[in-house]
Coordinates of C-alpha atoms in Angstrom, one line a residue:
M1 CA -45.8 101.1 210.6
H2 CA -45.0 98.7 207.8
L3 CA -41.6 99.0 206.1
A4 CA -42.3 98.0 202.6
D5 CA -39.1 98.8 200.9
P6 CA -35.4 99.4 202.1
G7 CA -34.1 102.4 203.9
G8 CA -31.3 104.7 202.9
S9 CA -27.7 103.8 202.2
A10 CA -25.3 105.4 199.6
A11 CA -25.1 102.0 197.8
V12 CA -28.9 101.5 197.4
P13 CA -30.7 102.7 194.3
A14 CA -32.5 106.0 194.7
V15 CA -35.1 108.1 192.8
S16 CA -36.1 111.7 193.2
L17 CA -39.5 112.8 194.4
R18 CA -40.2 114.4 191.1
R19 CA -39.5 111.2 189.3
V20 CA -42.0 109.4 191.5
A21 CA -44.6 112.0 190.7
D22 CA -43.8 111.7 186.9
E23 CA -44.0 107.8 187.1
L24 CA -47.4 108.1 188.7
G25 CA -48.8 109.6 185.4
V26 CA -51.4 111.7 187.5
T27 CA -53.2 114.7 186.0
A28 CA -52.4 118.3 187.0
Q29 CA -55.4 118.5 189.4
D30 CA -54.3 115.3 191.1
L31 CA -50.9 116.3 191.8
V32 CA -51.0 119.3 194.2
L33 CA -47.3 119.3 195.1
A34 CA -44.0 117.6 194.8
E35 CA -41.1 119.4 196.1
G36 CA -37.9 119.0 198.2
G37 CA -36.4 116.1 199.9
A38 CA -33.5 113.8 199.4
D39 CA -33.7 111.0 196.9
V40 CA -36.1 108.0 197.9
T41 CA -34.7 104.6 198.5
G42 CA -37.9 102.9 199.8
V43 CA -41.4 103.2 201.1
V44 CA -42.8 103.1 204.7
I45 CA -46.5 102.9 205.2
A46 CA -47.6 104.8 208.4
E47 CA -50.9 105.9 210.2
P48 CA -51.5 108.5 212.7
G49 CA -49.8 107.6 216.0
D50 CA -47.1 105.3 214.6
D51 CA -43.6 105.3 215.9
L52 CA -41.5 105.6 212.7
G53 CA -38.1 104.9 214.4
D54 CA -35.3 105.4 211.7
A55 CA -36.9 106.3 208.5
A56 CA -33.9 107.7 206.7
G57 CA -34.1 107.5 202.9
A58 CA -37.9 106.5 203.0
L59 CA -40.9 108.0 201.3
V60 CA -43.5 107.8 204.1
L61 CA -47.1 107.1 202.9
A62 CA -49.4 108.9 205.5
V63 CA -52.3 106.4 205.0
G64 CA -55.5 107.5 206.8
A65 CA -54.3 110.9 207.8
R66 CA -56.3 114.0 207.1
G67 CA -56.0 117.5 208.6
A68 CA -54.3 117.7 211.9
D69 CA -53.4 114.0 211.7
A70 CA -51.7 114.5 208.5
V71 CA -49.6 117.3 209.8
A72 CA -48.7 115.0 212.8
V73 CA -47.4 112.2 210.5
V74 CA -45.4 114.8 208.4
A75 CA -43.7 116.0 211.5
A76 CA -43.0 112.7 212.7
A77 CA -41.6 111.5 209.4
A78 CA -39.4 114.6 209.3
K79 CA -38.1 114.0 212.8
A80 CA -37.3 110.4 211.7
G81 CA -35.2 111.6 208.8
A82 CA -37.6 110.5 206.1
S83 CA -36.7 111.7 202.5
A84 CA -40.1 112.8 202.0
V85 CA -43.8 112.3 202.9
A86 CA -46.8 111.5 200.7
V87 CA -50.1 112.8 201.8
R88 CA -53.7 112.9 200.3
L89 CA -55.7 116.1 200.4
D90 CA -59.6 116.3 200.4
A91 CA -59.3 119.9 199.0
G92 CA -56.9 119.6 196.0
T93 CA -55.4 123.0 196.4
A94 CA -52.0 124.6 196.9
S95 CA -53.3 126.4 200.0
A96 CA -54.2 123.2 201.7
T97 CA -50.5 122.3 201.9
A98 CA -49.4 125.3 203.9
P99 CA -49.6 123.6 207.3
L100 CA -47.8 120.3 205.8
R101 CA -45.1 122.7 204.4
A102 CA -44.7 124.4 207.8
A103 CA -44.1 120.9 209.4
T104 CA -41.3 120.1 207.1
D105 CA -39.8 123.6 207.0
G106 CA -36.1 123.5 207.6
T107 CA -36.0 119.6 208.0
G108 CA -34.8 118.7 204.6
T109 CA -38.0 116.3 204.1
G110 CA -39.8 116.7 200.9
L111 CA -43.5 116.5 200.3
L112 CA -45.8 114.9 197.9
A113 CA -49.3 116.0 198.0
L114 CA -51.9 114.2 195.9
S115 CA -55.7 114.3 195.6
A116 CA -57.9 111.6 197.0
A117 CA -58.2 110.0 193.4
V118 CA -54.6 108.6 193.7
R119 CA -54.5 105.3 195.4
W120 CA -51.7 104.4 197.7
D121 CA -51.0 101.2 196.0
Q122 CA -50.2 103.3 192.8
V123 CA -47.7 105.2 194.8
Q124 CA -46.1 102.3 196.2
A125 CA -46.0 100.4 193.0
A126 CA -44.4 103.4 191.3
V127 CA -41.5 103.7 193.9
R128 CA -40.9 99.9 193.7
G129 CA -40.8 99.9 189.8
L130 CA -38.4 102.9 189.7
L131 CA -36.1 101.3 192.4
A132 CA -36.1 97.9 190.5
G133 CA -35.1 99.8 187.4
A134 CA -32.4 101.8 189.0
R135 CA -31.1 98.3 190.7
A136 CA -31.0 96.6 187.2
A137 CA -29.2 99.5 185.6
G138 CA -26.6 100.0 188.4
P139 CA -23.8 98.2 190.1
Y140 CA -25.9 97.3 193.1
R141 CA -27.5 93.9 192.7
G142 CA -29.8 91.7 195.0
G143 CA -30.8 94.1 198.0
G144 CA -34.3 93.9 196.8
G145 CA -37.3 95.2 198.7
D146 CA -38.8 91.8 199.4
L147 CA -35.6 90.9 201.3
Y148 CA -36.3 94.1 203.4
S149 CA -39.9 93.2 203.8
L150 CA -38.9 89.8 205.0
A151 CA -36.5 91.2 207.4
Q152 CA -39.2 93.6 208.8
T153 CA -41.5 90.6 209.2
V154 CA -38.9 88.6 211.2
A155 CA -38.2 91.6 213.3
T156 CA -41.8 91.8 214.1
L157 CA -42.2 88.2 215.0
T158 CA -39.0 88.0 217.0
H159 CA -38.8 91.5 218.7
G160 CA -35.3 91.7 217.6
L161 CA -33.1 93.5 215.2
V162 CA -32.6 91.5 211.8
S163 CA -30.2 91.4 209.0
I164 CA -29.8 89.2 206.0
E165 CA -26.4 88.4 204.7
D166 CA -25.3 86.8 201.5
G167 CA -22.6 84.2 201.4
A168 CA -19.8 86.8 201.4
H169 CA -21.3 88.4 204.5
Q170 CA -22.5 91.3 202.7
V171 CA -25.6 93.0 204.4
M172 CA -28.6 92.5 201.9
A173 CA -31.3 93.7 204.2
Y174 CA -32.1 94.8 207.6
A175 CA -34.9 95.9 209.9
G176 CA -35.4 97.0 213.5
P177 CA -35.1 99.9 215.8
A178 CA -31.8 101.8 215.2
D179 CA -31.6 102.9 218.8
E180 CA -31.3 99.3 220.0
A181 CA -28.5 98.3 217.7
D182 CA -25.2 97.3 219.2
E183 CA -21.7 98.3 218.1
L184 CA -21.4 95.4 215.7
R185 CA -24.7 96.0 214.0
R186 CA -24.0 99.8 213.5
R187 CA -20.7 99.0 211.9
S188 CA -22.2 96.2 209.7
I189 CA -25.1 98.3 208.5
L190 CA -22.8 101.3 207.8
G191 CA -20.1 99.2 205.9
R192 CA -22.7 96.9 204.5
A193 CA -20.6 93.9 205.7
C194 CA -19.7 92.2 208.9
P195 CA -16.5 93.6 210.2
E196 CA -13.5 91.2 209.7
E197 CA -12.3 91.0 213.3
Y198 CA -15.7 89.9 214.1
L199 CA -15.8 87.3 211.2
T200 CA -12.6 85.9 212.6
L201 CA -14.1 85.4 216.2
L202 CA -17.1 83.6 214.5
R203 CA -14.9 81.2 212.7
Q204 CA -13.1 80.4 215.8
W205 CA -16.3 79.7 217.5
G206 CA -17.5 77.3 214.8
V207 CA -20.5 79.5 214.0
H208 CA -20.1 79.5 210.2
R209 CA -19.3 75.7 210.2
R210 CA -22.5 75.1 212.1
I211 CA -24.9 77.2 210.0
R212 CA -23.5 76.0 206.7
A213 CA -24.0 72.3 207.9
G214 CA -27.8 72.4 208.1
D215 CA -30.9 74.0 209.5
E216 CA -29.7 74.6 213.1
V217 CA -30.4 77.9 214.7
V218 CA -27.1 79.0 216.5
E219 CA -26.9 81.1 219.5
V220 CA -24.0 83.6 219.6
A221 CA -23.6 84.7 223.3
A222 CA -23.2 88.4 224.1
R223 CA -19.7 89.9 224.5
P224 CA -20.2 93.2 226.5
D225 CA -16.4 93.5 226.4
R226 CA -16.9 93.9 222.6
G227 CA -20.2 95.9 222.6
V228 CA -21.8 92.9 221.1
R229 CA -25.4 91.7 222.4
R230 CA -26.9 88.1 222.1
R231 CA -27.8 86.9 218.6
L232 CA -29.4 83.9 217.0
V233 CA -28.4 83.0 213.3
I234 CA -29.5 80.5 210.8
G235 CA -28.0 79.8 207.3
I236 CA -29.8 80.1 204.0
R237 CA -29.3 77.1 201.8
A238 CA -30.4 75.8 198.5
G239 CA -30.2 72.1 198.8
S240 CA -26.6 71.5 200.0
R241 CA -25.4 74.9 198.9
P242 CA -24.9 77.7 201.4
L243 CA -26.3 81.0 200.2
G244 CA -26.1 83.3 203.3
S245 CA -27.5 83.9 206.8
I246 CA -30.2 85.6 208.7
W247 CA -29.2 87.2 212.1
V248 CA -31.4 88.3 215.0
Q249 CA -29.8 90.7 217.6
E250 CA -31.5 90.9 220.9
G251 CA -32.5 94.4 221.6
A252 CA -34.0 96.2 224.7
A253 CA -36.5 93.2 225.2
P254 CA -35.8 89.5 225.2
L255 CA -36.4 87.7 221.9
A256 CA -39.8 86.0 221.5
D257 CA -40.2 82.3 222.2
N258 CA -41.0 81.6 218.5
T259 CA -37.7 83.1 217.2
E260 CA -36.0 79.9 216.1
R261 CA -39.2 79.0 214.3
A262 CA -39.4 82.3 212.5
L263 CA -35.8 82.0 211.4
R264 CA -36.4 78.6 210.0
G265 CA -39.3 79.9 208.0
A266 CA -37.5 82.9 206.8
A267 CA -34.5 81.1 205.8
R268 CA -36.6 79.0 203.4
L269 CA -38.5 82.1 202.0
A270 CA -35.1 83.8 201.5
A271 CA -33.5 80.9 199.6
S272 CA -35.0 81.6 196.1
Q273 CA -34.2 85.4 196.4
L274 CA -30.5 84.8 197.2
V275 CA -30.3 82.3 194.2
D276 CA -31.5 85.2 192.0
H277 CA -28.9 87.5 193.7
Y278 CA -26.0 85.1 192.8
Y279 CA -27.2 84.6 189.4
E280 CA -27.9 88.3 188.8
G281 CA -31.5 87.8 188.5
D282 CA -34.2 90.3 189.6
A283 CA -35.4 89.0 192.9
A284 CA -38.5 91.2 193.0
A285 CA -39.5 89.8 189.7
R286 CA -39.2 86.2 190.8
R287 CA -41.1 86.9 193.9
L288 CA -43.9 88.5 192.1
S289 CA -43.9 85.5 189.6
R290 CA -44.2 83.1 192.6
S291 CA -47.0 85.4 194.0
D292 CA -48.9 85.1 190.8
L293 CA -48.4 81.4 190.5
A294 CA -49.8 81.0 194.1
H295 CA -52.9 83.1 193.4
G296 CA -53.4 81.2 190.2
L297 CA -53.2 77.8 191.7
L298 CA -55.5 79.1 194.4
T299 CA -58.3 80.3 192.0
G300 CA -57.7 77.5 189.3
R301 CA -56.3 80.1 186.8
F302 CA -53.0 78.4 186.6
D303 CA -51.6 74.9 185.5
A304 CA -50.9 72.9 188.5
A305 CA -48.3 70.8 186.8
A306 CA -46.2 73.8 185.8
L307 CA -46.3 75.1 189.4
A308 CA -45.3 71.8 190.8
L309 CA -42.2 71.9 188.4
H310 CA -41.5 75.4 189.8
L311 CA -41.6 74.1 193.4
G312 CA -39.8 70.8 192.4
I313 CA -42.6 68.6 193.7
P314 CA -44.9 66.0 191.9
P315 CA -48.3 67.5 190.7
S316 CA -49.9 64.6 192.7
T317 CA -48.6 65.9 195.8
A318 CA -51.5 66.5 198.4
A319 CA -51.8 69.9 200.0
A320 CA -53.6 71.1 203.1
V321 CA -55.4 74.6 202.7
V322 CA -55.8 76.9 205.7
A323 CA -58.1 79.8 205.2
V324 CA -57.5 83.1 207.3
D325 CA -59.6 86.2 207.8
L326 CA -58.3 89.2 209.8
R327 CA -61.9 90.2 210.5
E328 CA -61.1 93.7 209.9
D329 CA -63.9 96.4 210.5
P330 CA -64.7 97.9 207.1
A331 CA -65.5 101.3 208.7
A332 CA -62.3 101.3 210.7
G333 CA -60.0 103.0 208.2
E334 CA -59.1 103.2 204.3
T335 CA -59.2 100.3 202.3
A336 CA -55.5 101.1 201.1
W337 CA -54.4 100.8 204.8
Q338 CA -56.3 97.5 205.2
E339 CA -54.7 96.2 202.1
A340 CA -51.2 97.1 203.4
R341 CA -52.1 95.3 206.9
R342 CA -53.4 92.3 205.1
A343 CA -50.1 92.1 202.9
E344 CA -48.2 92.4 206.2
A345 CA -50.2 89.6 207.6
A346 CA -49.6 87.4 204.5
E347 CA -45.9 87.8 205.1
I348 CA -46.2 86.7 208.6
I349 CA -48.3 83.7 207.5
A350 CA -45.6 82.9 204.7
V351 CA -42.8 82.8 207.4
H352 CA -44.9 80.7 209.8
A353 CA -46.0 78.2 207.1
A354 CA -42.4 78.0 205.7
A355 CA -41.2 77.1 209.1
Y356 CA -43.7 74.3 209.3
R357 CA -43.4 72.8 205.8
R358 CA -41.3 73.4 202.8
H359 CA -42.7 74.4 199.6
T360 CA -45.6 76.4 201.2
L361 CA -47.4 79.1 199.2
V362 CA -49.4 81.9 200.6
A363 CA -52.0 84.0 198.5
Q364 CA -54.8 86.5 199.1
A365 CA -58.3 86.1 197.6
C366 CA -61.7 87.5 198.4
G367 CA -60.2 89.7 201.2
Q368 CA -58.9 86.5 202.9
I369 CA -55.5 84.9 203.1
Y370 CA -54.9 81.3 202.1
A371 CA -51.8 79.1 203.0
M372 CA -51.3 76.1 200.9
L373 CA -49.0 73.5 202.5
P374 CA -48.0 70.5 200.4
E375 CA -48.0 67.3 202.3
P376 CA -44.4 66.1 203.3
G377 CA -43.0 62.9 202.0
P378 CA -41.4 60.8 204.7
Q379 CA -42.1 62.6 208.0
P380 CA -39.0 64.3 209.6
A381 CA -38.3 63.2 213.1
G382 CA -40.0 65.5 215.8
E383 CA -42.8 66.6 213.4
E384 CA -46.4 65.7 213.9
A385 CA -48.8 64.8 210.9
G386 CA -52.5 64.9 210.6
E387 CA -55.4 67.2 211.2
A388 CA -54.6 67.8 215.0
A389 CA -51.1 69.1 214.2
L390 CA -52.5 71.5 211.5
V391 CA -55.2 72.7 214.0
R392 CA -52.4 73.4 216.6
W393 CA -50.3 75.1 214.0
S394 CA -53.3 77.3 212.9
A395 CA -54.2 78.2 216.4
D396 CA -50.7 79.3 217.2
L397 CA -50.8 81.3 214.0
V398 CA -54.1 83.0 214.9
A399 CA -52.8 83.7 218.4
R400 CA -49.8 85.6 216.9
L401 CA -51.8 87.5 214.2
R402 CA -54.4 88.6 216.8
R403 CA -51.6 90.0 218.9
H404 CA -50.1 91.7 215.8
T405 CA -53.1 93.1 214.2
G406 CA -55.3 93.7 217.1
T407 CA -58.4 92.2 215.2
P408 CA -60.3 89.0 216.1
V409 CA -58.6 86.8 213.4
Q410 CA -60.0 83.6 212.6
A411 CA -58.8 80.5 210.7
V412 CA -60.3 77.4 209.3
L413 CA -58.7 74.2 208.3
A414 CA -60.5 73.9 204.9
G415 CA -59.1 70.5 204.2
T416 CA -56.5 68.5 202.1
A417 CA -56.6 68.6 198.4
A418 CA -55.7 65.2 197.0
R419 CA -53.7 66.9 194.1
L420 CA -52.4 70.4 193.6
D421 CA -55.2 71.0 191.0
D422 CA -57.8 70.2 193.5
I423 CA -56.8 73.2 195.6
P424 CA -59.5 75.7 194.2
A425 CA -62.4 73.5 195.4
V426 CA -60.9 73.2 198.8
K427 CA -60.2 77.0 198.9
L428 CA -63.9 77.5 198.2
R429 CA -64.8 75.3 201.2
G430 CA -62.7 77.3 203.4
H431 CA -64.3 80.6 202.1
H432 CA -67.6 79.2 203.0
A433 CA -66.5 78.0 206.3
L434 CA -65.0 81.4 207.3
Q435 CA -68.4 82.9 206.6
I436 CA -70.0 80.4 209.0
M437 CA -67.3 81.2 211.7
A438 CA -68.2 84.8 211.6
R439 CA -71.1 84.0 213.7
T440 CA -68.8 83.1 216.6
P441 CA -66.1 85.6 216.8
D442 CA -64.6 84.1 220.0
R443 CA -63.7 80.9 218.1
A444 CA -60.4 81.2 216.8
V445 CA -59.9 78.1 214.7
H446 CA -62.2 75.4 213.2
T447 CA -62.1 72.7 210.7
H448 CA -64.5 72.4 207.7
R449 CA -65.3 68.9 208.8
G450 CA -66.5 70.4 212.2
L451 CA -68.7 72.9 210.4
T452 CA -70.2 70.4 207.9
A453 CA -73.7 70.5 209.5
S454 CA -73.8 74.2 209.5
L455 CA -72.5 74.4 205.9
M456 CA -75.2 71.9 204.9
V457 CA -78.0 74.0 206.5
R458 CA -76.5 77.1 204.9
D459 CA -76.6 75.6 201.5
L460 CA -80.0 74.2 201.9
L461 CA -81.4 77.5 203.0
G462 CA -79.7 78.9 199.9
L463 CA -81.6 76.5 197.7
L464 CA -85.0 77.3 199.4
A465 CA -84.3 81.0 199.2
G466 CA -84.3 80.6 195.4
H467 CA -87.5 78.7 195.2
E468 CA -90.2 81.0 196.8
E469 CA -92.8 78.4 195.9
I470 CA -91.6 76.0 198.4
R471 CA -93.1 77.6 201.6
H472 CA -95.5 76.6 204.3
P473 CA -98.4 79.1 204.0
A474 CA -99.3 79.0 207.6
L475 CA -95.7 79.7 208.6
T476 CA -95.6 82.5 206.2
E477 CA -98.8 84.0 207.7
L478 CA -97.3 83.6 211.2
T479 CA -94.1 85.7 210.5
E480 CA -96.5 88.3 208.8
R481 CA -98.6 88.4 211.8
D482 CA -95.6 89.0 214.1
A483 CA -94.4 91.9 211.9
A484 CA -98.0 93.5 211.9
H485 CA -98.7 93.1 215.6
G486 CA -95.2 93.4 217.1
T487 CA -95.3 89.8 218.5
R488 CA -92.7 87.2 218.7
L489 CA -94.5 83.9 218.1
A490 CA -92.2 82.8 215.0
D491 CA -89.1 83.7 216.8
S492 CA -89.9 81.9 220.0
L493 CA -91.0 78.8 218.2
L494 CA -87.8 78.7 216.4
H495 CA -85.8 79.0 219.6
Y496 CA -87.9 76.3 221.2
L497 CA -87.2 74.0 218.3
D498 CA -83.5 74.8 218.1
A499 CA -83.2 74.1 221.8
F500 CA -85.1 70.7 221.5
G501 CA -88.0 71.7 223.7
D502 CA -85.8 72.9 226.7
V503 CA -88.1 75.5 228.0
P504 CA -86.1 76.8 230.8
K505 CA -83.1 77.4 228.6
V506 CA -85.1 79.2 225.9
A507 CA -86.9 81.2 228.4
K508 CA -83.7 82.5 229.9
A509 CA -82.2 83.2 226.4
L510 CA -85.3 85.2 225.5
N511 CA -85.5 86.8 228.9
V512 CA -89.1 85.8 229.5
H513 CA -90.9 83.6 232.0
P514 CA -91.3 80.0 231.2
N515 CA -95.0 80.1 231.2
T516 CA -94.8 82.9 228.7
L517 CA -92.8 80.9 226.3
R518 CA -95.2 78.0 226.7
Y519 CA -98.0 80.2 225.7
R520 CA -96.4 81.7 222.7
V521 CA -95.4 78.2 221.4
R522 CA -99.1 76.9 222.0
K523 CA -100.3 80.0 220.2
A524 CA -98.1 79.5 217.2
V525 CA -98.9 75.8 217.0
A526 CA -102.7 76.8 217.1
L527 CA -102.4 79.5 214.3
T528 CA -100.2 77.2 212.0
G529 CA -101.8 73.8 212.7
L530 CA -98.4 72.3 213.1
D531 CA -97.8 69.0 214.7
L532 CA -94.7 69.2 216.9
D533 CA -94.7 65.5 217.4
D534 CA -94.2 65.0 213.6
P535 CA -90.5 65.3 212.7
E536 CA -91.4 66.5 209.2
H537 CA -93.4 69.4 210.6
R538 CA -90.7 70.2 213.1
L539 CA -88.1 70.2 210.3
A540 CA -90.2 72.2 207.9
A541 CA -90.7 74.8 210.6
M542 CA -87.1 75.1 211.6
L543 CA -85.9 75.6 208.0
Q544 CA -88.6 78.2 207.0
L545 CA -88.3 80.2 210.2
R546 CA -84.5 80.2 210.1
L547 CA -84.7 81.3 206.4
H548 CA -87.0 84.1 207.5
R549 CA -84.8 85.0 210.5
D550 CA -81.5 85.0 208.8
G551 CA -82.5 86.5 205.4
R552 CA -86.1 87.4 205.4
D553 CA -86.4 85.2 202.2
D554 CA -83.5 87.3 200.5
P555 CA -80.8 85.0 199.4
R556 CA -78.4 87.9 199.1
A557 CA -78.6 88.2 202.8
L558 CA -77.5 84.7 203.7
D559 CA -73.9 85.5 203.6
R560 CA -74.0 88.5 205.9

């Protein structure tokens, strides 16, 4: 499950299910049903089998659910107190909603049934837009969906219950299982502010003084006599000005080892949103703008100097680029669900990156996620510099993403752009390097420099594929002969050359007797007239045979 927007509260802006349907602008045949339910205050993305926890106020998007699975998600959402559930129907008829209606009967949960032509991102965008408009028009300011998304990400990373407060100790966003909340958290969420008697204790213990003074993560011990569990807290600051705080309550399980680092990263990301809150700006709009800037910088469609001004750093700042691929199975589910999971992973990467360096940017492109990390000035005490430190950081990131997504995530350190406007070229290097890494799924992290030889061969094969006139006729005849007779002379010769003539190693790999391999190589040499003592003959054979093996002389197949 991924919490994309805030859950319910009387003070939070809300919209009706019918208003959401109207905002979608779908045709009559695409809107099958929109009825019942309380007003919607946010969006939850769920798939079959997810534990929804407390989904009060949410519109649950039943992504990837059809038939009995859809009924199960609807029933689970109703049990979790969701305001409504959105489903997609293969058969766009009212009769197809009968089992879904039965699952919500008497629960107070509404139902939004749409045809398969309506995309999930349309539904999510419609709700976000309506809530943003309601927020701007009403007295409630600042509790934006992006803070809720950040709180959910921190909860995921830390295994705790998270709340984000402003400088007046008002609760701006929260996330985590409701059944693990202690008495203090329940009272804070219900009252949308920390209770005054507990604030007095925090002042006496010096907690507020410490979090206002710097980037320290402060531990607040459990107080069983007051029904209070252990917490960690960090201040949110803009320069020297304190803006608020992020709290993580320990739930049923101990907090994760990386909790302090996750809090530091989240505090840096939350700062700009709380600045908007104090100046009555639109945090969602600011976040979208930053996302657009990051994507534009990554793809070369945005002026790097303007972005540098936005970040408060010189345009000449160098920036490391780390490319990440979740390695999702395209056949594993709907594209919309994969996009939602990729967005959630990007949020985790953003927190991880912000904890490592300031002014980091994260953007998605080409189905991959890119972290852009401007080089620091004078290195803070205790922080490592250089490629080795970035590789270790990337390895830790990949390990966490693999555990979270369950996919064989891979990352490559694409290199360092000498200036911000050099980032698109470095991004392209990372994209190509990830293509090479796909051949070795067990490898978690690599560097572009470490893949230089493979990338050089890849590019050379690409050039050869575009010039069919550059071929060794005898090698072409050899591969055609194998295809006609079902033999493996060309493949055996290529393995032999790749292994530098190590017959036992190649024979084992091909599962043949060493004498069989020697026979195949001798016959291939006899048929082609190659002289394997000549380095140019060996190089020509390796290139053409690899081109045939990898792409069958089809340049479009080289990236597969």
